[in-house]
PDB file of C-alpha atoms in Angstrom:
ATOM      1  CA  MET A1487      17.226  26.398  -7.259  1.00  0.00           C
ATOM      2  CA  VAL A1488      19.367  25.311  -4.300  1.00  0.00           C
ATOM      3  CA  ARG A1489      21.270  22.043  -4.164  1.00  0.00           C
ATOM      4  CA  ALA A1490      23.343  19.915  -1.870  1.00  0.00           C
ATOM      5  CA  GLN A1491      25.481  16.901  -2.693  1.00  0.00           C
ATOM      6  CA  ALA A1492      27.101  14.108  -0.716  1.00  0.00           C
ATOM      7  CA  ARG A1493      29.954  12.411  -2.534  1.00  0.00           C
ATOM      8  CA  TRP A1494      31.513   8.971  -2.046  1.00  0.00           C
ATOM      9  CA  VAL A1495      28.672   7.644   0.083  1.00  0.00           C
ATOM     10  CA  HIS A1496      29.332   3.960   0.885  1.00  0.00           C
ATOM     11  CA  SER A1497      26.271   2.518  -0.775  1.00  0.00           C
ATOM     12  CA  SER A1498      25.496   1.363  -4.255  1.00  0.00           C
ATOM     13  CA  ALA A1499      23.771   3.840  -6.551  1.00  0.00           C
ATOM     14  CA  ARG A1500      20.974   1.376  -7.196  1.00  0.00           C
ATOM     15  CA  LYS A1501      20.086   1.185  -3.470  1.00  0.00           C
ATOM     16  CA  ALA A1502      20.270   4.973  -3.092  1.00  0.00           C
ATOM     17  CA  ARG A1503      17.990   5.481  -6.126  1.00  0.00           C
ATOM     18  CA  LEU A1504      15.237   3.456  -4.428  1.00  0.00           C
ATOM     19  CA  VAL A1505      15.177   6.046  -1.649  1.00  0.00           C
ATOM     20  CA  THR A1506      15.606   9.172  -3.756  1.00  0.00           C
ATOM     21  CA  ASP A1507      12.737   8.072  -5.978  1.00  0.00           C
ATOM     22  CA  LEU A1508      10.448   8.166  -2.946  1.00  0.00           C
ATOM     23  CA  ILE A1509      11.059  11.840  -2.110  1.00  0.00           C
ATOM     24  CA  ARG A1510      11.321  13.375  -5.597  1.00  0.00           C
ATOM     25  CA  GLY A1511       8.564  15.976  -6.140  1.00  0.00           C
ATOM     26  CA  ARG A1512       7.418  16.043  -2.519  1.00  0.00           C
ATOM     27  CA  SER A1513       7.475  18.877   0.006  1.00  0.00           C
ATOM     28  CA  VAL A1514      10.368  18.969   2.489  1.00  0.00           C
ATOM     29  CA  PRO A1515       8.270  18.045   5.582  1.00  0.00           C
ATOM     30  CA  GLU A1516       6.721  15.098   3.722  1.00  0.00           C
ATOM     31  CA  ALA A1517      10.165  13.984   2.449  1.00  0.00           C
ATOM     32  CA  ARG A1518      11.550  14.115   6.012  1.00  0.00           C
ATOM     33  CA  THR A1519       8.682  11.945   7.253  1.00  0.00           C
ATOM     34  CA  ILE A1520       9.250   9.360   4.472  1.00  0.00           C
ATOM     35  CA  LEU A1521      12.958   9.223   5.205  1.00  0.00           C
ATOM     36  CA  ALA A1522      12.422   8.918   8.957  1.00  0.00           C
ATOM     37  CA  PHE A1523      10.246   5.833   8.523  1.00  0.00           C
ATOM     38  CA  SER A1524      12.275   4.201   5.723  1.00  0.00           C
ATOM     39  CA  ASN A1525      13.931   0.882   6.633  1.00  0.00           C
ATOM     40  CA  ARG A1526      16.856   1.394   4.276  1.00  0.00           C
ATOM     41  CA  ALA A1527      20.269   2.349   5.711  1.00  0.00           C
ATOM     42  CA  VAL A1528      21.011   4.830   2.938  1.00  0.00           C
ATOM     43  CA  ALA A1529      17.907   6.854   4.008  1.00  0.00           C
ATOM     44  CA  LYS A1530      20.047   8.382   6.781  1.00  0.00           C
ATOM     45  CA  ASP A1531      22.526   9.654   4.246  1.00  0.00           C
ATOM     46  CA  VAL A1532      19.765  11.018   2.009  1.00  0.00           C
ATOM     47  CA  GLU A1533      18.236  12.752   5.019  1.00  0.00           C
ATOM     48  CA  LYS A1534      21.561  14.440   5.794  1.00  0.00           C
ATOM     49  CA  VAL A1535      21.762  15.732   2.226  1.00  0.00           C
ATOM     50  CA  LEU A1536      18.181  17.004   2.481  1.00  0.00           C
ATOM     51  CA  ARG A1537      18.986  18.864   5.717  1.00  0.00           C
ATOM     52  CA  SER A1538      22.045  20.359   4.084  1.00  0.00           C
ATOM     53  CA  ALA A1539      20.016  21.569   1.083  1.00  0.00           C
ATOM     54  CA  VAL A1540      17.414  23.181   3.362  1.00  0.00           C
ATOM     55  CA  ALA A1541      20.201  24.902   5.334  1.00  0.00           C
ATOM     56  CA  ASN A1542      21.705  26.157   2.065  1.00  0.00           C
ATOM     57  CA  ALA A1543      18.362  27.585   0.972  1.00  0.00           C
ATOM     58  CA  GLU A1544      17.672  29.310   4.312  1.00  0.00           C
ATOM     59  CA  SER A1545      21.199  30.814   4.539  1.00  0.00           C
ATOM     60  CA  ARG A1546      21.273  32.406   1.044  1.00  0.00           C
ATOM     61  CA  PRO A1547      20.821  36.128   1.654  1.00  0.00           C
ATOM     62  CA  GLY A1548      18.887  36.978  -1.495  1.00  0.00           C
ATOM     63  CA  LEU A1549      16.266  34.197  -1.366  1.00  0.00           C
ATOM     64  CA  HIS A1550      14.501  34.426   2.030  1.00  0.00           C
ATOM     65  CA  TRP A1551      13.159  30.850   1.675  1.00  0.00           C
ATOM     66  CA  GLN A1552      11.641  28.903   4.551  1.00  0.00           C
ATOM     67  CA  GLY A1553      12.403  25.181   4.755  1.00  0.00           C
ATOM     68  CA  ASP A1554       8.765  24.054   5.042  1.00  0.00           C
ATOM     69  CA  ASP A1555       7.757  25.878   1.839  1.00  0.00           C
ATOM     70  CA  LEU A1556      10.373  24.123  -0.328  1.00  0.00           C
ATOM     71  CA  VAL A1557       9.870  21.180  -2.667  1.00  0.00           C
ATOM     72  CA  VAL A1558      12.358  18.497  -3.707  1.00  0.00           C
ATOM     73  CA  ALA A1559      12.704  19.420  -7.366  1.00  0.00           C
ATOM     74  CA  ALA A1560      15.321  16.758  -8.178  1.00  0.00           C
ATOM     75  CA  ALA A1561      16.835  13.897  -6.226  1.00  0.00           C
ATOM     76  CA  TYR A1562      19.181  11.437  -7.815  1.00  0.00           C
ATOM     77  CA  ALA A1563      22.144   9.158  -7.056  1.00  0.00           C
ATOM     78  CA  ASP A1564      25.017   8.770  -9.533  1.00  0.00           C
ATOM     79  CA  GLU A1565      27.642   6.046  -9.377  1.00  0.00           C
ATOM     80  CA  GLY A1566      30.906   6.896  -7.728  1.00  0.00           C
ATOM     81  CA  PRO A1567      34.200   5.093  -7.936  1.00  0.00           C
ATOM     82  CA  THR A1568      34.224   1.427  -6.986  1.00  0.00           C
ATOM     83  CA  LEU A1569      36.855   0.278  -4.487  1.00  0.00           C
ATOM     84  CA  LYS A1570      38.258  -3.089  -5.558  1.00  0.00           C
ATOM     85  CA  ARG A1571      39.314  -5.453  -2.788  1.00  0.00           C
ATOM     86  CA  TRP A1572      40.390  -9.074  -2.776  1.00  0.00           C
ATOM     87  CA  ARG A1573      39.495 -12.072  -0.680  1.00  0.00           C
ATOM     88  CA  ALA A1574      41.480 -15.281  -0.484  1.00  0.00           C
ATOM     89  CA  ARG A1575      39.729 -18.399  -1.785  1.00  0.00           C
ATOM     90  CA  ALA A1576      40.541 -22.076  -1.988  1.00  0.00           C
ATOM     91  CA  ARG A1577      43.645 -23.421  -3.796  1.00  0.00           C
ATOM     92  CA  GLY A1578      45.471 -20.101  -3.968  1.00  0.00           C
ATOM     93  CA  ARG A1579      42.780 -18.234  -5.840  1.00  0.00           C
ATOM     94  CA  VAL A1580      41.202 -14.855  -5.066  1.00  0.00           C
ATOM     95  CA  ALA A1581      37.685 -13.413  -5.320  1.00  0.00           C
ATOM     96  CA  ARG A1582      37.069  -9.794  -6.137  1.00  0.00           C
ATOM     97  CA  ILE A1583      35.030  -7.722  -3.737  1.00  0.00           C
ATOM     98  CA  ARG A1584      33.508  -4.514  -5.140  1.00  0.00           C
ATOM     99  CA  LYS A1585      32.795  -1.797  -2.591  1.00  0.00           C
ATOM    100  CA  ARG A1586      30.542   0.538  -4.515  1.00  0.00           C
ATOM    101  CA  THR A1587      30.022   4.230  -3.790  1.00  0.00           C
ATOM    102  CA  CYS A1588      27.583   6.866  -5.015  1.00  0.00           C
ATOM    103  CA  HIS A1589      27.085  10.614  -5.188  1.00  0.00           C
ATOM    104  CA  ILE A1590      23.684  11.720  -3.831  1.00  0.00           C
ATOM    105  CA  THR A1591      22.332  15.066  -5.087  1.00  0.00           C
ATOM    106  CA  ILE A1592      19.144  16.893  -3.975  1.00  0.00           C
ATOM    107  CA  GLU A1593      17.861  20.088  -5.510  1.00  0.00           C
ATOM    108  CA  LEU A1594      15.189  22.235  -3.843  1.00  0.00           C
ATOM    109  CA  ALA A1595      12.841  24.777  -5.363  1.00  0.00           C
ATOM    110  CA  GLN A1596      10.089  26.946  -3.985  1.00  0.00           C
ATOM    111  CA  GLY A1597       6.528  26.082  -5.015  1.00  0.00           C
ATOM    112  CA  ALA A1598       3.784  23.509  -4.806  1.00  0.00           C
ATOM    113  CA  ALA A1599       4.581  19.812  -4.653  1.00  0.00           C
ATOM    114  CA  THR A1600       4.443  18.104  -8.045  1.00  0.00           C
ATOM    115  CA  SER A1601       4.273  14.505  -6.901  1.00  0.00           C
ATOM    116  CA  SER A1602       1.602  12.120  -8.173  1.00  0.00           C
ATOM    117  CA  ALA A1603       0.941  10.942  -4.619  1.00  0.00           C
ATOM    118  CA  PRO A1604      -2.400  11.724  -2.967  1.00  0.00           C
ATOM    119  CA  ALA A1605      -2.748  15.091  -1.249  1.00  0.00           C
ATOM    120  CA  MET A1606      -3.391  13.548   2.185  1.00  0.00           C
ATOM    121  CA  PRO A1607      -0.465  13.209   4.607  1.00  0.00           C
ATOM    122  CA  ALA A1608       1.595  10.036   4.369  1.00  0.00           C
ATOM    123  CA  MET A1609       0.425   8.693   7.736  1.00  0.00           C
ATOM    124  CA  ALA A1610      -3.271   9.510   7.505  1.00  0.00           C
ATOM    125  CA  ALA A1611      -5.750   6.669   7.117  1.00  0.00           C
ATOM    126  CA  PRO A1612      -7.968   6.808   4.010  1.00  0.00           C
ATOM    127  CA  GLU A1613     -11.653   7.549   4.526  1.00  0.00           C
ATOM    128  CA  PRO A1614     -13.850   4.470   4.313  1.00  0.00           C
ATOM    129  CA  GLU A1615     -16.147   4.291   1.319  1.00  0.00           C
ATOM    130  CA  PRO A1616     -19.889   4.181   1.995  1.00  0.00           C
ATOM    131  CA  VAL A1617     -21.307   0.677   1.904  1.00  0.00           C
ATOM    132  CA  GLU A1618     -24.488   0.177  -0.061  1.00  0.00           C
ATOM    133  CA  GLU A1619     -27.131  -1.915   1.704  1.00  0.00           C
ATOM    134  CA  PRO A1620     -28.699  -4.640  -0.386  1.00  0.00           C
ATOM    135  CA  GLU A1621     -32.365  -4.134  -1.218  1.00  0.00           C
ATOM    136  CA  VAL A1622     -34.783  -6.141   0.908  1.00  0.00           C
ATOM    137  CA  VAL A1623     -37.338  -8.054  -1.117  1.00  0.00           C
ATOM    138  CA  ASP A1624     -40.689  -8.368   0.572  1.00  0.00           C
ATOM    139  CA  GLU A1625     -41.958 -11.923   0.306  1.00  0.00           C
ATOM    140  CA  PRO A1626     -45.671 -12.655   0.625  1.00  0.00           C
ATOM    141  CA  GLU A1627     -46.536 -13.981   4.045  1.00  0.00           C
ATOM    142  CA  THR A1628     -47.560 -17.603   4.173  1.00  0.00           C
ATOM    143  CA  THR A1629     -50.141 -18.752   6.617  1.00  0.00           C
ATOM    144  CA  GLU A1630     -49.066 -21.713   8.633  1.00  0.00           C
ATOM    145  CA  GLU A1631     -51.409 -24.556   9.203  1.00  0.00           C
ATOM    146  CA  PRO A1632     -52.218 -25.975  12.654  1.00  0.00           C
ATOM    147  CA  GLU A1633     -49.385 -27.528  14.630  1.00  0.00           C
ATOM    148  CA  ALA A1634     -50.769 -31.011  14.188  1.00  0.00           C
ATOM    149  CA  GLU A1635     -49.769 -30.884  10.547  1.00  0.00           C
ATOM    150  CA  ALA A1636     -46.262 -29.650  11.374  1.00  0.00           C
ATOM    151  CA  THR A1637     -45.555 -32.838  13.297  1.00  0.00           C
ATOM    152  CA  GLU A1638     -46.489 -35.073  10.407  1.00  0.00           C
ATOM    153  CA  GLU A1639     -43.877 -36.733   8.240  1.00  0.00           C
ATOM    154  CA  PRO A1640     -42.523 -34.700   5.368  1.00  0.00           C
ATOM    155  CA  GLU A1641     -43.601 -37.279   2.796  1.00  0.00           C
ATOM    156  CA  GLU A1642     -47.252 -36.634   3.407  1.00  0.00           C
ATOM    157  CA  THR A1643     -46.994 -32.780   3.316  1.00  0.00           C
ATOM    158  CA  GLU A1644     -44.943 -32.648   0.146  1.00  0.00           C
ATOM    159  CA  THR A1645     -46.868 -32.873  -3.061  1.00  0.00           C
ATOM    160  CA  PRO A1646     -45.448 -33.672  -6.448  1.00  0.00           C
ATOM    161  CA  GLU A1647     -44.969 -30.739  -8.769  1.00  0.00           C
ATOM    162  CA  THR A1648     -47.137 -32.261 -11.472  1.00  0.00           C
ATOM    163  CA  GLU A1649     -50.313 -32.239  -9.385  1.00  0.00           C
ATOM    164  CA  SER A1650     -52.817 -29.508  -9.971  1.00  0.00           C
ATOM    165  CA  PRO A1651     -53.999 -27.105  -7.207  1.00  0.00           C
ATOM    166  CA  SER A1652     -57.183 -29.127  -6.815  1.00  0.00           C
ATOM    167  CA  ALA A1653     -55.113 -32.225  -6.032  1.00  0.00           C
ATOM    168  CA  GLU A1654     -53.414 -30.250  -3.232  1.00  0.00           C
ATOM    169  CA  ALA A1655     -56.778 -29.363  -1.798  1.00  0.00           C
ATOM    170  CA  GLU A1656     -57.841 -33.053  -1.841  1.00  0.00           C
ATOM    171  CA  ALA A1657     -54.584 -34.033  -0.132  1.00  0.00           C
ATOM    172  CA  GLU A1658     -55.187 -31.457   2.636  1.00  0.00           C
ATOM    173  CA  ALA A1659     -58.750 -32.607   3.110  1.00  0.00           C
ATOM    174  CA  SER A1660     -57.609 -36.233   3.500  1.00  0.00           C
ATOM    175  CA  THR A1661     -54.996 -35.252   6.091  1.00  0.00           C
ATOM    176  CA  GLU A1662     -57.603 -33.293   8.055  1.00  0.00           C
ATOM    177  CA  GLU A1663     -59.873 -36.376   8.158  1.00  0.00           C
ATOM    178  CA  GLU A1664     -57.018 -38.526   9.491  1.00  0.00           C
ATOM    179  CA  THR A1665     -56.251 -36.064  12.309  1.00  0.00           C
ATOM    180  CA  GLU A1666     -59.935 -35.935  13.404  1.00  0.00           C
ATOM    181  CA  ASP A1667     -60.110 -39.742  13.811  1.00  0.00           C
TER     182      ASP A1667
END
């Protein structure tokens, strides 16, 4: 296991932990990509520590490790000393300003990545899932009556639901007689 540490980094440990949590358990190339696209200012400091750890691993004579084959085994940020400063306030009072620091540590090991993230690269788009087509229900075809009936008022063509089929036939017959006249 190879490690690198940056001490007295001018950032709070809480902010640095948000970044170190992102790269823990990932391969070095993937960790570099994540840090390059991170919006947090402390990501630059974490990236420097990662580069230093890779350089330490490659320069050790007995290991013969390549940087791209390494995995971030541990990445953490401990609290460093807090610098206490003062600011003048109203009526002769003061307000305390706490300038927090942290110690960032990264340990590298050789092996497969152990992160719970998907195996695809961080920037790859996920494959779309197949969409199932809804089943088409075949409806029985209805035969349309002559166009003369289509121009009639809807009141005459609609029949009450209580009428029997023979009543519908009588209604159609009466409408046919009216159109012939």
